[in-house]
Structures are given as C-alpha cells and as structure tokens.
PDB file of C-alpha atoms in Angstrom:
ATOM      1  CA  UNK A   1       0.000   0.000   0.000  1.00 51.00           C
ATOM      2  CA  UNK A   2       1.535   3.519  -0.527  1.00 51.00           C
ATOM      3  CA  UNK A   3       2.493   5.770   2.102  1.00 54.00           C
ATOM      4  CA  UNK A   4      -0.220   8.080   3.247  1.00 54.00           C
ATOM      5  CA  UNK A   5       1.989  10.750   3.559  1.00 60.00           C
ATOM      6  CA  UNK A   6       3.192  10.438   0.114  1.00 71.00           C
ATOM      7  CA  UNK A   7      -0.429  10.219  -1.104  1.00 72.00           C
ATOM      8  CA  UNK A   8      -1.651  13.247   1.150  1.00 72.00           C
ATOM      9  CA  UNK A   9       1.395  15.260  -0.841  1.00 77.00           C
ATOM     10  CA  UNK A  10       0.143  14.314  -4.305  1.00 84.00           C
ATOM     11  CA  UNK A  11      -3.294  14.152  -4.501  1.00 82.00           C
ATOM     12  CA  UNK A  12      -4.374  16.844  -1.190  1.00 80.00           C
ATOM     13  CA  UNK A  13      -6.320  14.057   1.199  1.00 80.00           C
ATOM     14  CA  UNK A  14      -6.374  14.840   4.340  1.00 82.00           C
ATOM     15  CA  UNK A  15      -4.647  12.277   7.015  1.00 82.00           C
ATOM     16  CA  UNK A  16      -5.915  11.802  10.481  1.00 83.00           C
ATOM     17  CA  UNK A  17      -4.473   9.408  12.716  1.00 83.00           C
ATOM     18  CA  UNK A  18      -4.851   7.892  16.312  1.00 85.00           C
ATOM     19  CA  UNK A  19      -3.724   5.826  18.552  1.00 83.00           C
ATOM     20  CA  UNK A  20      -5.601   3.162  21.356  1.00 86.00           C
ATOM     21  CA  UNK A  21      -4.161   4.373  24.342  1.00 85.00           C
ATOM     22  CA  UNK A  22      -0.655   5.110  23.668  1.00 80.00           C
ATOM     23  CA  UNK A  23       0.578   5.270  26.976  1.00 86.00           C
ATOM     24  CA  UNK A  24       0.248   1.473  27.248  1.00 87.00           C
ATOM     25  CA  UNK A  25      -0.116   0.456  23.801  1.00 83.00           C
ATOM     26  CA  UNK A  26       2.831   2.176  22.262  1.00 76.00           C
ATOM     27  CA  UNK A  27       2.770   4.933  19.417  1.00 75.00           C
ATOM     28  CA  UNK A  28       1.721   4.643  15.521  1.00 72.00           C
ATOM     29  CA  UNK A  29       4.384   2.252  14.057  1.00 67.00           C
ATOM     30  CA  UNK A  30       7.256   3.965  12.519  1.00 64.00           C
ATOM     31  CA  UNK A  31       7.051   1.552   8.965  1.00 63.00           C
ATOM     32  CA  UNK A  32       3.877   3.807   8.277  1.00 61.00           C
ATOM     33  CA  UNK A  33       5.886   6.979   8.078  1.00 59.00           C
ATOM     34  CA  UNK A  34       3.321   8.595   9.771  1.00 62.00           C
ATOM     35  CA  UNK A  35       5.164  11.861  11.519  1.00 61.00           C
ATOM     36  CA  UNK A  36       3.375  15.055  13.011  1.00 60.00           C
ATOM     37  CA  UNK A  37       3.881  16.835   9.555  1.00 59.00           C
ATOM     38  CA  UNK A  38       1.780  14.137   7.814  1.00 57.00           C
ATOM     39  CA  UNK A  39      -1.609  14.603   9.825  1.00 59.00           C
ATOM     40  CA  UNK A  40      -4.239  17.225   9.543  1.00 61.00           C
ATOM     41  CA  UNK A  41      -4.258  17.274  13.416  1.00 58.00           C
ATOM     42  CA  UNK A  42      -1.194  18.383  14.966  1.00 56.00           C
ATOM     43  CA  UNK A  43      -0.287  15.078  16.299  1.00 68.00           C
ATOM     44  CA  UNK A  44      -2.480  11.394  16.425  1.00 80.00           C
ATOM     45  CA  UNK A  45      -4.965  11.827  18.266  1.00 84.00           C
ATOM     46  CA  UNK A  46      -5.209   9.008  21.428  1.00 88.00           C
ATOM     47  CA  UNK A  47      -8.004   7.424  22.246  1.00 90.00           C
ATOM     48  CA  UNK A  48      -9.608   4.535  24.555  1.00 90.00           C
ATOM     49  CA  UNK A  49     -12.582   3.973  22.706  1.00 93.00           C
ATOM     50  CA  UNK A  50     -12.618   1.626  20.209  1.00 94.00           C
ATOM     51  CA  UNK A  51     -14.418   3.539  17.405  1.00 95.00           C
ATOM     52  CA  UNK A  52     -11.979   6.205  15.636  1.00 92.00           C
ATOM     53  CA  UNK A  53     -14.632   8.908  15.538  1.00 93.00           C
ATOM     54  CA  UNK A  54     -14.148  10.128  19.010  1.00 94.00           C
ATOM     55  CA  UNK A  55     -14.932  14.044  20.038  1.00 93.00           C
ATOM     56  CA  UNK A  56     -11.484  15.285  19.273  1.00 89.00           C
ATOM     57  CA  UNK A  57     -11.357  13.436  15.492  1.00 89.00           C
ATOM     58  CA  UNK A  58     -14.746  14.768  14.965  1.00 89.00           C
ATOM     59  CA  UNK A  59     -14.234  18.521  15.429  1.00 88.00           C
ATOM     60  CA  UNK A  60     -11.003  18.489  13.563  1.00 85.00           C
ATOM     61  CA  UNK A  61     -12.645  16.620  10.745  1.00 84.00           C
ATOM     62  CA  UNK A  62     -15.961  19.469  10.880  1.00 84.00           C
ATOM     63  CA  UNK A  63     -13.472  21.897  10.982  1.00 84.00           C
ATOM     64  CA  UNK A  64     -11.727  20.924   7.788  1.00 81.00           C
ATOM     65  CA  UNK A  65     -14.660  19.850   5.220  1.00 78.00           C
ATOM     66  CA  UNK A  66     -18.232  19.628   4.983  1.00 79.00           C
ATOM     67  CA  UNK A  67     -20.356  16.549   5.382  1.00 77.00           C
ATOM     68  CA  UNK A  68     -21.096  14.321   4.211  1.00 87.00           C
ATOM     69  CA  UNK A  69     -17.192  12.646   3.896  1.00 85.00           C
ATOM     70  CA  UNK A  70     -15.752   9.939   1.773  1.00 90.00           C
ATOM     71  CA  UNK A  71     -13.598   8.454   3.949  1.00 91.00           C
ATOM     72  CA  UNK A  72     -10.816   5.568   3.242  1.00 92.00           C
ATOM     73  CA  UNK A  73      -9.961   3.473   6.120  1.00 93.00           C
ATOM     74  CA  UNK A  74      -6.765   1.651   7.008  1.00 90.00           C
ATOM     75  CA  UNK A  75      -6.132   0.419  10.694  1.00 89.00           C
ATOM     76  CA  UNK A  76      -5.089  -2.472  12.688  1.00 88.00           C
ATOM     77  CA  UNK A  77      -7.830  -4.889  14.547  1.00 91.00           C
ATOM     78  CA  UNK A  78     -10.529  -5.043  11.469  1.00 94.00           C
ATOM     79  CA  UNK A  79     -13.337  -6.467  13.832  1.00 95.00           C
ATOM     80  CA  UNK A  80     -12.525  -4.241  16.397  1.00 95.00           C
ATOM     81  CA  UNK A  81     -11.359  -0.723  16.052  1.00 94.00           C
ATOM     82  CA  UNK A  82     -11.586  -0.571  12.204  1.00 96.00           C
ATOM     83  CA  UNK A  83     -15.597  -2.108  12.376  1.00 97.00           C
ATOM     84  CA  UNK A  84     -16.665   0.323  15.008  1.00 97.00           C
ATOM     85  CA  UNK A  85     -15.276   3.229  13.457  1.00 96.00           C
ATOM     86  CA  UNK A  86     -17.043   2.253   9.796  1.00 97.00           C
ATOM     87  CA  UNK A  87     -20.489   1.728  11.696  1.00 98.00           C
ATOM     88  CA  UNK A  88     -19.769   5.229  13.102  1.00 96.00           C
ATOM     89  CA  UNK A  89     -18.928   6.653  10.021  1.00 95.00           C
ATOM     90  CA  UNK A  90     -22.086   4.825   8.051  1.00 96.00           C
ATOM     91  CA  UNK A  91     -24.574   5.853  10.750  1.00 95.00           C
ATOM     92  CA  UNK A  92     -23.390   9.605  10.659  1.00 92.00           C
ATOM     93  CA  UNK A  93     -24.158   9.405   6.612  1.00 93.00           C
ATOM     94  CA  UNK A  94     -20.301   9.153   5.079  1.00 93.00           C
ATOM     95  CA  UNK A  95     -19.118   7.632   2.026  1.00 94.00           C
ATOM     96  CA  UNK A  96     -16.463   4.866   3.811  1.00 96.00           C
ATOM     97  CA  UNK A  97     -14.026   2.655   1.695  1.00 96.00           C
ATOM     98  CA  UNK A  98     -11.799  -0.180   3.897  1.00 96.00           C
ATOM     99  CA  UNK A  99      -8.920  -0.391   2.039  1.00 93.00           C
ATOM    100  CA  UNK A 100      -9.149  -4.313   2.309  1.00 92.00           C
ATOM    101  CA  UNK A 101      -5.179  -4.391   1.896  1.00 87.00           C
ATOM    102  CA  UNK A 102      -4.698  -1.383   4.158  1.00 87.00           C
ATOM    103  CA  UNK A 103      -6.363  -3.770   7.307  1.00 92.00           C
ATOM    104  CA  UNK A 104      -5.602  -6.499   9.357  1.00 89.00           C
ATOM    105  CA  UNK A 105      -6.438  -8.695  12.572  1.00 91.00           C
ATOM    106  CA  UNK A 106      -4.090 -10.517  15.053  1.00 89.00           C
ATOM    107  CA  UNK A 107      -6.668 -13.188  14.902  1.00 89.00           C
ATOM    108  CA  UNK A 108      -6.320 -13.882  10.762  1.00 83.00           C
ATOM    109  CA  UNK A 109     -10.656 -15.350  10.604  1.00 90.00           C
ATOM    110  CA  UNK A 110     -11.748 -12.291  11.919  1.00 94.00           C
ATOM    111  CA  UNK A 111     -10.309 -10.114   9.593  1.00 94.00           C
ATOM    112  CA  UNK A 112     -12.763 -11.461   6.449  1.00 94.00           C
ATOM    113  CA  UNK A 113     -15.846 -11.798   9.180  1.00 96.00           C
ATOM    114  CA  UNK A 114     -15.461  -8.054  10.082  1.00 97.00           C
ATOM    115  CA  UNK A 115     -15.088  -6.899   5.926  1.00 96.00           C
ATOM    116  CA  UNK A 116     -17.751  -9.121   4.655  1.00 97.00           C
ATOM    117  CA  UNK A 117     -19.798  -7.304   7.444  1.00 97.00           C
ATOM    118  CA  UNK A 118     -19.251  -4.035   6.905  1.00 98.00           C
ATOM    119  CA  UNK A 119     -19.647  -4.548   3.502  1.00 98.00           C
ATOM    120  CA  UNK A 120     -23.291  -5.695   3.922  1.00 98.00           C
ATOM    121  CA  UNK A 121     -23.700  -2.722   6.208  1.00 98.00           C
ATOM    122  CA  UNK A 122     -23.090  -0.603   3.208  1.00 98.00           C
ATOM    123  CA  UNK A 123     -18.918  -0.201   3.402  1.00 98.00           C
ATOM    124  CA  UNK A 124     -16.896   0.075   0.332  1.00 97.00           C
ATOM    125  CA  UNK A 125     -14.554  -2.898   0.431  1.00 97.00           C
ATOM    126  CA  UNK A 126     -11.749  -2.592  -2.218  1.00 94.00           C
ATOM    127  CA  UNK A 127      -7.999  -2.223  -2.682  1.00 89.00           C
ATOM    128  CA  UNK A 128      -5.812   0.790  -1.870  1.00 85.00           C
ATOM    129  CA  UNK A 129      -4.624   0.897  -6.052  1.00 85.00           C
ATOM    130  CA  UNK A 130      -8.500   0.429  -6.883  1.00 88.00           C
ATOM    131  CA  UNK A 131      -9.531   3.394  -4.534  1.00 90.00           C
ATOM    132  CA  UNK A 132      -6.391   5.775  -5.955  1.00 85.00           C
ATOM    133  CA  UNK A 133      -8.094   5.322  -8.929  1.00 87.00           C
ATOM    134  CA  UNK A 134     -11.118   5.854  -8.284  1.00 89.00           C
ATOM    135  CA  UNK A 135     -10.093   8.836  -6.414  1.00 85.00           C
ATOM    136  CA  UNK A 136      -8.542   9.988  -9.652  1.00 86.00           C
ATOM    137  CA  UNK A 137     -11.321   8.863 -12.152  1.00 90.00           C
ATOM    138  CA  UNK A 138      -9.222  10.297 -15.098  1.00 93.00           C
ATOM    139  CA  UNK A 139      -5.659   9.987 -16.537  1.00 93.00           C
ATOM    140  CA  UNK A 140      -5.980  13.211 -17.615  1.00 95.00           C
ATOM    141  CA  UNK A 141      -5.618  14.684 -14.212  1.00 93.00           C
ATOM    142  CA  UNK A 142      -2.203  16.464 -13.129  1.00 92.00           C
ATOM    143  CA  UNK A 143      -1.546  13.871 -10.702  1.00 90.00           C
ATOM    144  CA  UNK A 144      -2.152  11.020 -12.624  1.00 91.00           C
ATOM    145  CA  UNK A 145       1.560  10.743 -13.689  1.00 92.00           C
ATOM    146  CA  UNK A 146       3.077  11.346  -9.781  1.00 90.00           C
ATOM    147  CA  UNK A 147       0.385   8.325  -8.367  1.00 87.00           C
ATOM    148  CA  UNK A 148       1.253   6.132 -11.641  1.00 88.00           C
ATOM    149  CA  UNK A 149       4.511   6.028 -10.369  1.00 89.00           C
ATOM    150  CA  UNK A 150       3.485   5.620  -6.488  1.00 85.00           C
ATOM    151  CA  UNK A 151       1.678   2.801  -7.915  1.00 84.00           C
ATOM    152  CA  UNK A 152       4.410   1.418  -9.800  1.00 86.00           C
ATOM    153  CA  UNK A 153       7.111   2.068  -7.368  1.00 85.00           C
ATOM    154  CA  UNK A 154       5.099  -0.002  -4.397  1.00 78.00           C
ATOM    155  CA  UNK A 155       3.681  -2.456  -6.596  1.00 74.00           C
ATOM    156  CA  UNK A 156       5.702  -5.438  -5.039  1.00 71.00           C
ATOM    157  CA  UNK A 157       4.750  -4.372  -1.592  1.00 67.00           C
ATOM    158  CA  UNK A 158       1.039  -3.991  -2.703  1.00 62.00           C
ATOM    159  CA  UNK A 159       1.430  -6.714  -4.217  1.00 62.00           C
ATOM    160  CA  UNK A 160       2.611  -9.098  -0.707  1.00 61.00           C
ATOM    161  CA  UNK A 161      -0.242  -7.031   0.977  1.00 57.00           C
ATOM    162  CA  UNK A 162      -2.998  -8.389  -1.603  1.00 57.00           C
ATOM    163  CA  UNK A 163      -1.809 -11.898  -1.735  1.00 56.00           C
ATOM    164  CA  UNK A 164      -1.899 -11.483   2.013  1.00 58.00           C
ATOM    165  CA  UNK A 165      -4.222 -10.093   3.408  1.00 51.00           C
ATOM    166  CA  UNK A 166      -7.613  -9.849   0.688  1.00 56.00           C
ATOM    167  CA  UNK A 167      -7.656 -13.797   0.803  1.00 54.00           C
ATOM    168  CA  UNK A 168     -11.819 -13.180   1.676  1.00 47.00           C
TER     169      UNK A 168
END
C-alpha cells in the first residue's frame, strides 16, 4: 500500500491518525511513516474507545470539510477498532471505503468476518490501487503521472499485501 503521507502530498487528502491508548499500547508504528507533519491534526490523536470517531477526530474533521465525507480506512484490529469506526462513520451518513489491503487482525478469521460485514452494512470494500483510482477517475488529471509512479514504485509491496491479506 503507498504511504499516506506520500499520497496526502500528491493528490491533497487529508490524514488523520490515532492511537488506542498510547501510553500502554505504544505509538503509531514507525514503517507507516506517519510523523506530526503528515496529519491534519497536529499530532495522532489518542483514544480509549474503540471507534476512531471520538470528540477530538470529529471537530477536527468538521473543521476541515463539509459533510457528508468519503472516507478511506486503514487500521489495525478489522473487527474491532476498524468495524466500530465504519459503523460510526455509516450511521453519521459518510461515504467509507476499507482499504481491504490497508487492514488487518491478530486473529487472521476475523479479519474477512469483520469486511464481509461491513460490507453488507453498506462499506466500500476494495484495494488501496483500486480506490487511488477511483479517487482519480481520469488519466488526464495532473496527478495522474506522480500516483502512476506511487503505484508502480510499491507495486511489489502492494502486491505481498494483496496476496496477504484480501484472501476473503
């Protein structure tokens, strides 16, 4: 999958991050690339609640763009943290894609439980190369040439994370 922060450069999305309670759970982890400078918020935002969309995450995301959002998810613990924030998301009216390469579960069955579920709950389930093009929706576009080459450059990693993870 390629680097939020490199994506956030190209093609202007917004990145907010957080953490489940850092103080004993540790920080985001540094193969994400994730630094202050990368997030819309000036640091991740920590939480204890499961769901992403806690008080904090909501004002900075009201204060940066009007609803309804389109939303792409990636996160650790699919049928936990990742499923409550999609439900949250849905319920509140948003557009939400799970980057089905972008997620995971320590407990590998859970992981296609929790995306065939919020699929039926009206999710978009779908690959992080399938949703950068979608974002785009036309080589004609500027970027098109700088993600083409995102794409290209991470395809072997995508690539591991597919064959991975997406086994539904």
């Amino acid at each position: 999958m390629a680097r939020p922060h490199r994506l956030r450069a190209i093609l202007n999305i917004p990145v907010y991050a957080t953490t489940q309670n850092a103080a004993r759970l540790g920080p985001i982890c540094s193969e994400l690339s994730l630094t202050p400078s990368t997030f819309q918020t000036d640091k991740a935002i920590d939480k204890t609640a499961f769901s992403m969309l806690v008080p904090d995450l909501q004002s900075a995301l009201h204060a940066a763009m009007s609803s309804p959002y389109q939303v792409a998810i990636v996160g650790i613990e699919t049928h936990i943290c990742v499923t409550q924030t999609v439900l949250d998301l849905l319920a509140d009216g948003h557009k939400v894609y799970v980057l089905a390469d972008g997620v995971s579960s320590c407990n590998e069955g859970e992981r296609g439980v929790a995306l065939r579920r919020l699929e039926r709950e009206g999710a978009i389930v779908t690959t992080s190369e399938g949703w950068l093009y979608e974002c785009m929706g036309d080589a004609s576009i500027d970027e098109f040439k700088a993600i083409a080459g995102l794409v290209k450059e991470t395809k072997a990693k995508t690539t591991d994370a597919v064959q991975t993870l997406c086994k539904m």
